[in-house]
XYZ file of C-alpha atoms in Angstrom:
744
model
C 46.057 -33.326 37.991
C 45.884 -32.677 34.588
C 43.456 -29.905 33.634
C 39.665 -31.000 33.578
C 39.269 -28.732 29.892
C 42.416 -30.402 28.635
C 41.143 -33.776 29.876
C 37.647 -33.379 27.911
C 39.636 -32.196 25.013
C 41.375 -35.558 24.445
C 39.923 -37.896 23.085
C 41.014 -41.288 22.103
C 41.628 -42.186 18.722
C 39.521 -45.849 19.635
C 36.240 -44.251 20.672
C 35.333 -43.473 17.194
C 34.956 -45.845 14.831
C 36.032 -45.832 11.073
C 35.180 -49.337 9.936
C 32.551 -48.037 7.525
C 35.158 -46.063 5.976
C 38.148 -48.148 5.604
C 36.917 -50.110 3.011
C 36.613 -47.598 0.932
C 40.035 -46.659 0.884
C 41.577 -50.014 0.721
C 43.697 -50.118 -2.511
C 43.506 -46.125 -3.148
C 46.125 -43.875 -3.531
C 46.993 -41.156 -0.527
C 45.142 -38.504 -2.509
C 42.100 -40.557 -1.557
C 42.752 -40.614 2.122
C 43.562 -36.930 1.421
C 40.392 -36.057 0.148
C 38.343 -37.880 2.866
C 40.373 -36.054 5.651
C 39.921 -33.042 4.348
C 35.764 -33.780 3.215
C 35.538 -34.713 7.787
C 37.503 -31.612 8.320
C 35.427 -29.538 6.742
C 31.922 -30.912 7.996
C 33.748 -30.266 11.795
C 34.203 -33.840 12.340
C 38.114 -33.965 13.432
C 38.308 -36.762 15.511
C 36.981 -38.965 12.682
C 39.041 -37.712 10.286
C 41.983 -38.429 12.695
C 40.815 -41.758 13.949
C 40.087 -42.624 10.046
C 44.279 -41.264 9.562
C 45.113 -43.456 12.566
C 43.661 -46.664 11.478
C 44.784 -46.463 7.917
C 47.886 -47.782 6.031
C 50.793 -45.385 6.613
C 51.488 -46.026 3.001
C 48.473 -43.766 2.298
C 49.839 -41.056 4.887
C 51.314 -38.460 2.500
C 52.814 -34.450 4.118
C 49.569 -32.565 2.497
C 47.417 -34.939 4.972
C 49.498 -34.522 8.112
C 49.309 -30.798 7.117
C 45.901 -30.923 6.945
C 45.324 -32.553 9.920
C 48.236 -29.906 11.746
C 45.754 -27.519 10.259
C 42.367 -28.360 11.815
C 44.054 -28.832 15.008
C 44.925 -25.246 15.452
C 41.688 -24.291 13.724
C 40.127 -25.779 16.833
C 42.758 -25.186 19.028
C 43.072 -28.912 19.734
C 46.192 -29.419 21.463
C 46.632 -32.479 23.142
C 45.581 -33.753 19.741
C 48.035 -32.120 17.847
C 50.430 -33.346 20.127
C 49.808 -36.703 19.314
C 49.778 -36.581 15.740
C 53.355 -34.831 15.977
C 54.598 -37.686 17.803
C 52.868 -40.430 15.702
C 54.579 -38.524 12.922
C 58.172 -38.679 14.503
C 57.254 -42.214 14.691
C 56.165 -43.117 11.350
C 57.266 -40.625 9.123
C 60.445 -39.079 9.916
C 61.422 -37.526 7.463
C 58.628 -35.376 7.739
C 60.684 -33.138 10.333
C 62.994 -31.725 7.834
C 59.864 -30.622 5.274
C 59.264 -26.720 5.066
C 56.020 -26.856 4.321
C 54.861 -29.795 7.266
C 56.998 -27.615 9.944
C 55.255 -24.252 8.998
C 52.505 -26.169 9.849
C 53.334 -27.497 13.051
C 54.619 -24.366 14.472
C 50.998 -22.445 13.432
C 49.303 -24.879 15.439
C 51.676 -24.359 18.196
C 51.491 -20.943 18.325
C 47.856 -20.654 17.734
C 47.134 -22.980 20.703
C 49.511 -21.209 23.081
C 52.413 -23.686 22.764
C 54.953 -20.486 21.714
C 58.294 -22.385 23.777
C 57.523 -25.066 21.532
C 56.970 -23.584 18.329
C 59.957 -21.419 19.030
C 62.397 -24.736 19.508
C 60.805 -25.855 16.093
C 60.964 -22.387 13.946
C 65.000 -21.974 15.636
C 65.871 -25.613 14.245
C 64.217 -25.078 10.911
C 67.642 -25.730 8.500
C 65.891 -22.972 6.258
C 62.723 -20.430 7.239
C 60.169 -18.404 4.705
C 57.952 -15.627 5.177
C 55.364 -17.823 6.505
C 57.529 -19.782 9.523
C 58.459 -16.072 10.490
C 54.871 -14.754 10.152
C 53.220 -17.611 11.976
C 55.548 -17.158 14.844
C 54.970 -13.486 14.964
C 51.323 -14.116 14.824
C 51.619 -16.474 17.425
C 53.212 -14.218 19.854
C 50.923 -11.328 19.156
C 47.653 -13.452 19.605
C 49.390 -14.472 22.766
C 49.354 -10.806 23.668
C 53.152 -11.090 24.223
C 53.320 -7.629 21.320
C 57.337 -7.053 22.753
C 58.356 -10.488 21.501
C 56.376 -10.237 18.505
C 57.658 -7.055 17.740
C 61.634 -8.279 18.149
C 60.509 -11.212 16.330
C 59.501 -9.095 12.938
C 62.737 -6.864 12.886
C 64.403 -10.192 13.179
C 62.583 -10.918 9.839
C 63.536 -7.997 8.417
C 67.126 -8.965 8.552
C 66.316 -11.785 6.638
C 67.440 -11.882 3.122
C 64.413 -12.681 0.870
C 62.205 -12.592 3.231
C 60.008 -9.364 2.872
C 57.131 -9.241 5.236
C 53.772 -9.816 3.693
C 50.334 -8.081 4.693
C 49.232 -10.840 7.564
C 52.812 -10.309 9.062
C 52.102 -6.537 9.142
C 48.565 -7.118 11.033
C 49.995 -9.786 12.871
C 52.464 -7.606 14.589
C 50.195 -4.626 14.309
C 47.865 -6.214 16.727
C 49.767 -6.263 19.666
C 52.577 -3.839 19.486
C 52.067 -0.447 21.538
C 51.556 3.257 19.869
C 55.348 3.820 19.353
C 56.397 0.515 17.841
C 53.262 1.099 15.030
C 54.221 4.531 14.220
C 57.353 2.857 13.083
C 55.410 -0.216 11.477
C 53.605 2.445 9.155
C 56.369 4.297 8.125
C 57.811 0.720 7.077
C 54.079 0.119 5.318
C 54.465 3.226 3.548
C 57.732 2.869 2.757
C 57.029 -0.850 1.275
C 54.349 0.235 -0.628
C 51.842 -1.210 1.594
C 49.479 2.160 2.185
C 46.939 0.552 0.106
C 46.513 -2.674 1.359
C 42.984 -2.058 3.469
C 44.322 -5.235 5.774
C 47.247 -3.324 6.772
C 44.756 -0.168 7.110
C 42.337 -1.672 9.159
C 45.059 -3.174 11.763
C 46.882 0.243 11.885
C 43.326 1.892 12.418
C 42.822 -0.816 15.447
C 46.410 -0.011 16.671
C 46.221 4.170 17.008
C 42.984 3.324 18.359
C 44.184 1.423 21.299
C 47.263 3.925 21.697
C 44.548 6.454 22.331
C 45.401 7.927 19.080
C 41.776 7.788 17.655
C 42.395 11.772 15.220
C 45.182 9.317 13.780
C 42.791 6.391 12.775
C 40.360 8.389 11.890
C 42.580 10.087 9.568
C 43.511 6.387 8.244
C 40.371 5.413 7.660
C 39.143 8.160 5.500
C 42.270 7.991 3.469
C 40.748 4.941 2.559
C 39.993 4.505 -1.312
C 37.041 1.242 -0.473
C 36.224 0.066 3.103
C 35.722 -3.257 3.881
C 33.255 -4.180 7.202
C 36.815 -4.637 9.179
C 37.043 -1.213 8.531
C 34.103 0.281 9.872
C 34.283 -1.723 12.594
C 37.517 -0.666 13.173
C 36.206 2.955 13.489
C 33.454 2.569 15.883
C 35.910 0.147 18.441
C 38.079 3.042 18.150
C 35.526 5.673 18.644
C 34.163 3.691 21.538
C 37.426 3.236 23.124
C 38.160 6.717 23.264
C 35.141 7.159 24.650
C 33.355 8.928 22.141
C 30.380 7.591 21.666
C 28.523 10.544 19.162
C 31.215 9.343 16.631
C 30.585 6.113 17.029
C 27.199 6.184 16.170
C 27.889 8.768 13.205
C 29.986 5.783 11.900
C 27.974 3.165 12.055
C 24.671 4.900 10.894
C 26.723 5.905 7.766
C 27.638 2.666 7.408
C 24.123 1.701 7.739
C 23.311 3.807 4.993
C 25.960 2.492 2.734
C 24.431 -0.418 2.804
C 27.248 -2.281 4.534
C 25.808 -5.437 6.665
C 27.005 -5.706 10.142
C 28.286 -8.297 12.445
C 28.099 -9.454 16.078
C 31.839 -7.207 16.374
C 29.778 -3.936 15.533
C 27.123 -4.431 17.638
C 29.008 -5.187 20.378
C 30.892 -1.920 19.693
C 27.907 0.366 19.399
C 26.237 -1.090 22.617
C 29.102 -0.481 24.507
C 29.360 2.748 23.293
C 25.726 3.953 24.344
C 26.627 4.826 27.816
C 26.889 8.254 29.436
C 30.401 8.098 30.279
C 31.144 8.083 27.142
C 29.462 11.061 26.121
C 25.953 10.341 25.577
C 22.919 12.272 26.066
C 20.284 9.752 27.532
C 17.319 10.310 25.947
C 18.955 10.396 22.273
C 20.941 7.290 23.696
C 18.177 5.273 24.833
C 15.963 6.077 21.414
C 19.170 4.580 19.377
C 19.639 2.176 21.122
C 15.974 0.644 20.792
C 16.443 1.222 16.938
C 19.992 -0.988 17.161
C 17.916 -3.464 18.878
C 15.354 -3.804 16.550
C 18.042 -4.353 13.865
C 19.433 -7.141 15.752
C 15.972 -9.213 16.245
C 16.139 -8.535 12.523
C 18.636 -9.601 11.836
C 18.368 -13.007 14.411
C 22.170 -11.201 16.098
C 19.826 -10.783 19.286
C 19.783 -14.649 19.912
C 23.801 -14.106 20.595
C 24.528 -14.102 24.470
C 26.731 -11.585 23.821
C 24.907 -9.220 21.952
C 21.430 -9.847 23.695
C 23.722 -8.664 26.971
C 25.460 -5.663 25.471
C 22.156 -4.526 24.515
C 20.995 -5.432 28.232
C 23.866 -3.475 30.004
C 23.160 -0.410 27.751
C 19.934 -0.114 27.901
C 20.134 -0.450 31.698
C 23.575 1.700 32.009
C 21.288 4.553 30.067
C 18.393 4.417 32.617
C 16.109 2.265 31.202
C 13.429 0.932 34.033
C 13.971 -2.181 34.988
C 10.504 -3.025 34.193
C 10.037 -1.797 30.635
C 13.451 -3.986 30.609
C 11.291 -7.342 31.973
C 8.806 -6.339 29.696
C 11.051 -6.332 26.882
C 12.417 -9.624 27.947
C 8.667 -11.422 28.243
C 8.289 -10.162 24.635
C 11.020 -11.563 23.058
C 10.240 -15.011 21.587
C 13.669 -16.985 22.509
C 13.527 -17.503 26.012
C 16.044 -19.526 26.448
C 18.704 -20.105 29.275
C 21.049 -17.737 26.770
C 18.620 -14.484 27.014
C 17.658 -15.777 30.470
C 21.465 -15.581 31.232
C 21.646 -12.102 29.454
C 19.051 -10.327 31.258
C 21.147 -11.176 34.868
C 24.125 -10.464 33.055
C 22.703 -7.188 32.784
C 21.715 -6.354 36.078
C 24.402 -8.328 38.092
C 26.334 -5.149 38.872
C 23.870 -2.538 39.167
C 21.417 -4.008 40.785
C 22.778 -8.140 41.794
C 19.412 -8.543 44.125
C 17.006 -8.329 41.008
C 19.851 -10.358 39.288
C 19.323 -12.845 41.983
C 15.938 -13.000 41.878
C 15.737 -13.726 38.316
C 18.028 -16.406 38.800
C 15.468 -17.764 41.293
C 12.823 -17.132 38.605
C 14.975 -19.074 35.660
C 15.015 -22.298 38.187
C 11.079 -21.753 38.777
C 10.697 -22.117 34.806
C 12.091 -25.320 34.801
C 15.235 -24.079 33.070
C 18.586 -25.718 33.722
C 21.501 -23.269 34.480
C 24.813 -23.245 32.178
C 28.201 -22.758 33.339
C 27.968 -19.428 31.958
C 24.718 -18.748 33.768
C 26.729 -19.851 36.873
C 29.302 -17.499 36.453
C 27.261 -14.554 36.018
C 24.951 -15.190 39.115
C 28.534 -15.527 41.186
C 29.519 -12.153 39.738
C 26.164 -10.795 40.981
C 26.572 -12.543 44.424
C 29.641 -10.716 45.009
C 27.891 -7.266 45.245
C 26.253 -8.286 48.126
C 27.186 -7.919 51.943
C 27.518 -11.500 52.825
C 28.961 -14.904 51.552
C 25.340 -16.773 51.767
C 24.326 -16.332 48.690
C 27.726 -17.199 47.019
C 27.871 -20.672 49.452
C 24.410 -21.360 48.315
C 25.288 -20.898 44.344
C 28.674 -23.275 45.149
C 26.418 -26.041 46.336
C 24.439 -25.908 43.261
C 27.393 -25.391 41.387
C 29.103 -28.911 42.828
C 25.376 -30.630 42.555
C 25.174 -29.595 38.793
C 28.516 -31.405 38.422
C 30.363 -28.206 37.578
C 32.994 -28.032 40.378
C 36.212 -28.657 38.512
C 35.473 -25.920 36.043
C 37.951 -23.617 36.641
C 35.730 -20.103 35.114
C 33.523 -21.002 37.611
C 35.991 -21.797 40.725
C 37.796 -18.193 39.640
C 34.390 -16.933 39.932
C 33.804 -18.262 43.480
C 37.000 -16.552 44.415
C 36.435 -13.286 43.292
C 33.212 -13.580 44.843
C 33.893 -14.773 48.173
C 36.523 -11.823 48.160
C 34.169 -9.364 47.559
C 31.382 -10.175 50.414
C 34.861 -10.068 52.835
C 35.447 -14.240 53.228
C 39.372 -14.394 52.317
C 39.824 -17.394 53.653
C 36.705 -18.922 51.474
C 38.915 -17.182 48.161
C 42.081 -19.223 49.327
C 40.566 -22.458 50.448
C 38.803 -22.457 46.618
C 42.099 -21.393 45.035
C 44.200 -24.055 47.170
C 41.759 -26.646 46.091
C 41.893 -26.172 42.484
C 43.874 -28.773 40.174
C 44.025 -26.940 37.189
C 44.956 -22.718 37.488
C 44.461 -20.184 34.755
C 45.751 -17.348 34.553
C 42.334 -15.694 35.899
C 42.885 -17.720 38.752
C 46.098 -16.520 39.810
C 45.022 -12.810 39.292
C 42.086 -13.257 41.098
C 44.094 -14.564 44.125
C 46.446 -11.771 43.870
C 44.058 -9.448 43.775
C 41.770 -11.064 46.213
C 44.899 -10.165 48.774
C 45.156 -6.738 47.713
C 41.785 -6.135 48.236
C 41.981 -6.989 52.211
C 45.321 -5.610 52.799
C 47.253 -8.703 52.583
C 50.245 -7.421 50.085
C 53.042 -9.516 51.666
C 50.778 -12.417 50.817
C 50.241 -11.704 47.249
C 54.078 -10.908 46.889
C 54.852 -14.290 48.385
C 52.241 -16.108 46.324
C 53.611 -14.111 42.605
C 56.746 -16.320 42.154
C 54.734 -19.364 42.712
C 53.029 -18.853 39.515
C 53.671 -21.606 36.704
C 52.375 -19.117 34.148
C 53.294 -15.679 32.372
C 52.162 -12.860 34.206
C 50.374 -10.365 32.058
C 48.952 -6.462 32.473
C 45.921 -7.757 35.007
C 48.750 -9.342 36.970
C 50.679 -6.630 37.635
C 47.982 -4.125 38.288
C 46.884 -6.615 41.093
C 50.491 -6.763 42.707
C 50.873 -2.645 42.475
C 47.575 -2.427 44.053
C 48.342 -4.699 46.866
C 51.230 -2.504 47.114
C 49.449 0.768 47.305
C 47.088 -0.373 49.680
C 49.716 -1.399 52.277
C 52.192 1.415 51.843
C 54.904 -0.701 50.079
C 56.345 1.883 47.908
C 60.058 0.177 47.094
C 58.521 -3.037 46.383
C 55.990 -1.176 44.074
C 58.610 0.604 42.380
C 60.648 -2.711 41.942
C 57.660 -4.311 40.603
C 56.909 -1.651 38.217
C 60.797 -1.453 37.057
C 60.701 -5.491 36.598
C 57.082 -5.069 33.970
C 59.208 -5.144 31.262
C 62.735 -5.435 32.075
C 62.040 -9.136 33.337
C 58.375 -10.258 31.365
C 57.864 -7.939 28.519
C 55.005 -6.003 29.557
C 54.881 -2.287 28.698
C 53.351 -0.188 31.688
C 49.524 1.216 30.973
C 47.583 3.490 32.462
C 46.292 1.126 34.913
C 49.933 0.560 36.195
C 50.565 4.366 35.999
C 47.306 5.030 38.162
C 48.699 2.683 40.835
C 52.117 3.963 40.793
C 50.797 7.388 41.174
C 49.040 6.501 43.893
C 51.460 4.333 45.784
C 54.099 7.218 45.356
C 51.572 10.074 46.640
C 49.683 8.335 49.494
C 53.739 8.400 50.661
C 53.949 11.681 50.904
C 56.310 11.462 47.530
C 53.902 13.770 45.439
C 56.540 15.248 43.820
C 57.835 11.722 42.045
C 54.499 11.215 41.364
C 53.831 14.716 39.272
C 57.323 13.470 37.838
C 56.326 10.112 36.537
C 52.437 12.004 35.455
C 54.730 14.114 32.828
C 57.089 10.871 32.155
C 53.992 9.012 30.821
C 54.000 7.940 27.528
C 50.156 8.205 27.250
C 48.081 10.936 28.001
C 47.164 10.568 31.905
C 43.282 9.465 32.114
C 40.592 10.250 34.846
C 41.912 7.876 37.101
C 45.474 8.541 36.987
C 44.827 12.487 37.993
C 42.246 11.152 40.887
C 44.759 9.075 42.385
C 46.981 12.121 42.535
C 44.358 14.651 44.154
C 43.765 12.145 46.638
C 47.375 12.296 47.334
C 47.120 15.770 47.424
C 44.130 15.617 49.765
C 45.718 13.598 52.367
C 49.077 15.488 52.610
C 47.448 19.058 52.045
C 49.184 19.854 48.406
C 46.840 22.943 47.532
C 48.287 23.937 44.273
C 49.090 20.490 42.535
C 45.376 19.730 43.535
C 44.135 22.748 41.824
C 45.958 20.922 38.512
C 44.603 17.723 39.389
C 40.577 18.669 39.770
C 41.105 21.098 36.366
C 41.907 18.085 34.274
C 39.120 16.006 36.209
C 36.721 18.504 35.318
C 38.151 18.946 31.582
C 37.472 14.781 31.301
C 34.498 13.954 33.645
C 32.394 17.485 33.724
C 29.424 15.559 35.514
C 31.933 14.076 38.224
C 31.774 15.430 42.015
C 35.109 14.451 43.065
C 37.164 17.080 42.116
C 35.064 19.662 43.997
C 34.611 17.521 47.131
C 38.265 17.089 47.250
C 39.277 20.578 46.873
C 36.759 21.468 49.147
C 37.651 18.999 51.909
C 41.378 20.298 51.384
C 40.128 23.708 52.275
C 38.053 23.060 54.814
C 40.386 21.238 56.858
C 43.091 24.118 56.489
C 40.307 26.236 57.732
C 39.887 28.501 54.800
C 36.149 27.968 54.683
C 34.894 31.008 52.020
C 37.532 29.436 49.647
C 35.581 25.588 50.290
C 31.757 27.744 50.213
C 33.193 28.766 46.598
C 33.831 25.167 45.648
C 30.143 24.016 46.551
C 28.484 27.302 44.906
C 30.406 26.562 41.510
C 29.420 22.345 41.910
C 25.959 23.699 41.982
C 26.105 26.465 39.780
C 27.201 23.573 37.198
C 24.631 21.105 37.773
C 26.917 18.409 39.627
C 25.467 16.422 42.406
C 27.890 14.260 44.821
C 26.728 10.998 45.538
C 25.487 10.250 48.510
C 27.190 8.403 51.238
C 25.154 5.051 51.664
C 25.542 1.585 53.663
C 24.360 -1.297 53.513
C 23.954 -4.304 56.087
C 22.304 -7.731 55.942
C 19.931 -9.067 58.587
C 18.044 -12.109 58.056
C 17.402 -12.160 55.021
C 16.812 -8.532 54.594
C 19.091 -6.034 53.186
C 19.083 -2.557 55.010
C 20.258 0.752 53.353
C 21.464 4.296 55.597
C 21.629 7.030 54.398
C 23.921 9.755 56.692
C 21.662 10.473 59.584
C 19.467 7.262 59.254
C 17.128 8.937 57.143
C 13.705 6.747 55.765
C 14.867 4.189 58.211
C 11.513 2.775 59.811
C 13.639 2.747 63.414
C 16.038 5.865 63.009
C 15.361 7.120 66.383
C 15.830 3.737 68.218
C 18.876 3.541 66.041
C 20.086 7.163 66.968
C 19.446 6.924 70.807
C 21.399 3.731 70.963
C 24.144 5.586 68.585
C 24.414 8.452 71.442
C 24.967 5.983 73.925
C 27.766 3.880 71.695
C 29.692 7.046 71.410
C 29.386 8.157 74.773
C 30.829 4.769 76.123
C 33.889 5.082 73.014
C 34.552 8.547 74.253
C 35.257 7.213 77.828
C 38.062 5.037 76.421
C 39.960 7.262 74.175
C 37.445 8.521 71.015
C 38.144 11.663 69.740
C 36.100 13.272 67.113
C 37.591 14.164 63.920
C 36.150 17.283 62.853
C 38.605 18.687 60.588
C 37.351 17.684 57.371
C 33.450 18.869 58.439
C 32.540 21.332 55.330
C 31.320 24.338 56.438
C 32.310 27.245 59.388
C 30.013 26.408 61.658
C 30.364 25.401 65.609
C 32.239 22.416 66.869
C 29.368 20.848 68.805
C 27.253 20.496 65.101
C 30.509 19.315 63.482
C 30.249 16.349 65.952
C 26.626 15.992 65.000
C 27.728 15.655 61.485
C 30.512 12.969 61.911
C 27.822 11.332 64.534
C 25.580 10.271 61.967
C 27.667 8.879 58.759
C 25.895 5.779 57.762
C 28.492 3.340 58.466
C 27.766 4.224 62.112
C 23.956 3.888 61.741
C 24.788 0.639 60.218
C 26.660 -0.499 62.826
C 24.327 0.062 66.045
C 21.664 -1.502 63.990
C 23.335 -4.910 63.429
C 24.189 -4.478 67.550
C 20.637 -4.030 67.979
C 19.844 -6.910 65.717
C 22.777 -9.339 66.547
C 20.880 -12.218 67.112
C 19.260 -12.497 63.616
C 23.196 -11.703 62.246
C 24.323 -14.060 59.434
C 27.061 -16.609 61.689
C 25.845 -15.464 64.597
C 27.133 -11.973 65.550
C 30.472 -12.110 65.939
C 30.999 -10.396 62.493
C 29.216 -7.504 61.593
C 29.775 -7.003 57.802
C 29.281 -3.532 56.832
C 29.302 -2.339 52.430
C 29.098 1.155 51.780
C 29.451 2.911 48.296
C 32.726 5.591 48.933
C 35.331 5.376 50.921
C 35.223 5.685 54.536
C 36.471 8.748 56.240
C 38.805 8.958 58.938
C 36.297 9.842 62.088
C 34.753 6.693 61.119
C 37.684 4.722 60.782
C 38.744 5.510 64.311
C 35.140 4.875 65.741
C 35.532 1.421 64.218
C 38.661 0.663 65.653
C 37.779 1.559 68.655
C 33.938 -0.018 68.470
C 35.567 -3.888 67.625
C 37.337 -3.567 70.876
C 34.780 -2.095 73.355
C 31.370 -4.869 71.522
C 34.516 -7.680 71.307
C 33.259 -8.232 67.668
C 34.991 -8.037 64.457
C 33.679 -5.456 62.153
C 34.182 -5.887 58.578
C 33.526 -2.282 56.346
C 34.142 -2.736 52.373
C 34.327 0.608 50.893
C 34.619 1.581 47.408
C 38.276 1.027 47.877
C 39.025 -1.977 49.678
C 37.955 -4.104 53.190
C 38.713 -2.764 56.532
C 38.922 -5.421 58.826
C 38.563 -4.256 62.603
C 39.338 -6.640 65.570
C 40.807 -5.759 68.842
C 40.964 -2.176 68.329
C 43.305 -1.720 65.153
C 42.513 -2.247 61.502
C 44.263 -4.560 58.922
C 45.057 -1.349 56.624
C 47.268 -0.744 59.450
C 45.606 3.196 59.441
C 46.983 3.286 55.771
C 44.143 3.854 53.483
C-alpha cells in the first residue's frame, strides 16, 4: 500500500486546467514558457506550473525550464512530482541527462527529498562534476542526519582537482558532523582563508555548541567583526543546549539592545532556556518570561503554535499558577485551534488531567481538533494509568478521518504502550500501511519499556528504513531492561561499524547501565573514561544505580560527587549513597548523608502511586496519608500481608534507612504507596476498568525490592494480573512471576 502522505502529495497533471494559459504561449519562444513557469512558481502555484509545462509544446521546453521546476520540487519537498518530471524529461529530452546544470538540479532535488540513493547514482554517473554537484550531495547527506557519509564525501571532494569547497559546502558538512571532525574542518577553514565568512563561522558556533564545547563557540562568536541574526541565534541556542540559561538570556538581552531583530528560532531557544534545570532563578525567570511573551505578542510570533507552546511550557516549568495560565489564555485575542492546542501541549506532560479537561472544553467551544491537536492529546493520554482515554481519542481520530495519518498512529503506539497495553500498540503498528522511522522507533521503545527485548531485537532487522540515533537508544534500553549484555555490546559496536552512526551520550548511558547492572562495573567505569565527550548526569546516575545494586561504595562516592556538581538540587546522589550505607549496616554514615542533604536544602521526591477506580484517579503517598479511607485500607493491607507471609513473603528490610527495631522497619515497608494502591483496588475491584482482572498502578519512582516481591506473591494469591508502571519501566506480575525476571 502506498503511503497516505505520498498519495496526498501526488497530483495528476489532468487536475489542473491550463486552457487559460496555453493560448498566450502559442507561437512564442521557450523563454515565454520559462517566464510563465517562474511566475507561477514564485506565487506558490507549482502544480499549475507543472500542468502548463506538460500541456505545452515540447519545442518550448528548455534546460532552464526543467532546472526551474526541479528546483521548485526540491524547495517544496515534492518527490513524486519531481520523479514524474524526471521520467518525462528522459522520454522527451534525453540529451538533458548529460547536462551538468540540469543534473546538479536533479541531485539537489533528490537529496532535499531524502532520496539519497538515487541522488548518489546520478552523481556517480556524471562524466564531469563541479563544486555545485559535490555540495548538493554533501548537503543532502547532512540534512538527513548522515554526518559520517557527508564528511566522507566532503573529504573526497577535497581530492578533486579544481574543486575548491565554498562557504555553502562547509556550512553543510558542519551541520551534521561531530566535534572531532568539526575541529578538522575548522582548521581547514582557517587554512583556506574562510575564517572571516560569517556563514561558516555561524556553522562552527553551532557545531561546537552541539558538541557541548560552548566555550569554544563563545570565543568564535566574540571574534566576529559583525554579527548576523543567525550568529546571535546560534549562540543563544548553544548556551541553551549547554543548560546555561542565564548566559542564553544575557545574549538575547544584548541582541535586543543592539537593535538586532529576532525571529521564531530566537524565541524558541530563549523560552527553552527558561527552566530550572538550566540554572534559572524562578522569580527572575518568570519576570523575564513575561517580558519575552510581550515581545512575542507585539511582533505577532505568539500566533505561531511552536512559539506559543514554548512560552506555555516555560511558564509552567517555572511554576506559574495554572489559574494564571488559563487567565493569560483567555485574555489572548487569538483563541483559535492553534492556541488551544498550545495550551494543551504545555500541560500534556506535567498535568495530563488538566490537558484532557482543556481538550473537552475545546470541543464544547465548537472548535474542530486538527491532526496536531489529536497528536498532543494522545501525548497527554500517555500519562494516564489506563488506556481508556487513549481508546476514546482513537475513536474520535477515526471519526475525523485521520485514521491513516502516520503521525497519529505513532502517537497511538506511544500512548497505548505508556498506559500498559503493549498488545494495542502492536495492533496499531501492524495495521499501518505506511511506517516512518518514528513508527519503528516507537514500537522498539514500547517493547523495551515492557521488558520484551527479544521481540525488539526480532523487529529491528525488519526495518525498511535506515536507523537513526533514537533507534539504537531504544534497542540498547531494551537490552538493559532484560539483562542482555552481549547483545547490547554487539548492537553498540555495530552503530558506527555497520550504520555509520556515532554513539552519543544517551547510548553511552545505556551501555554503562547494561554493564553495571550485570555486575561488570569495572568495564562500565572504563567505558566512561573512554567516552569522547564529558559524561552527563544520566551517565553518572546509571553508574550510581549499578554501584547501589552491587554495593560498590568507593565508586559510588565518585558518581555522587559528579552528580552534586552537575545537579546540586537533585536528591538522587544523597539517597542512593544513604541506601548503600544502610544496606551494609553503616547507619552512622547513612545519617551523616541525610544531614548533609537536609543542610543543603535538598528534598527527596516523595514516593507516590496512582490508581484509577471508576472515572476517578486516587493518589497514595507512603502510609496512605490524606486518603479518606486510610484506616480501612491499612486494616485490609495488614490482613493481606499476613496471608502472603503464610505462603512465603519475607519483608526485605536491608534498605530500611534507619538503625531502628526490625518491627518498625517492617512497618515502614508495609505502608509503601504501591501496596496501599493495590489494596484499594482490591477493595473496589467491581469499579476497575476491564472488570477487575487486571490492576494497573502508576508510580513516580522505581519500585523497591520489597514491593516487587510483595506484588509477585499477591498476583498469584489474588489470581490477578498486576501491572506496575514505575519511573523506569513496566512490571507485569502474574502467577507469582514478574515480566522483568527480577532484573530491573
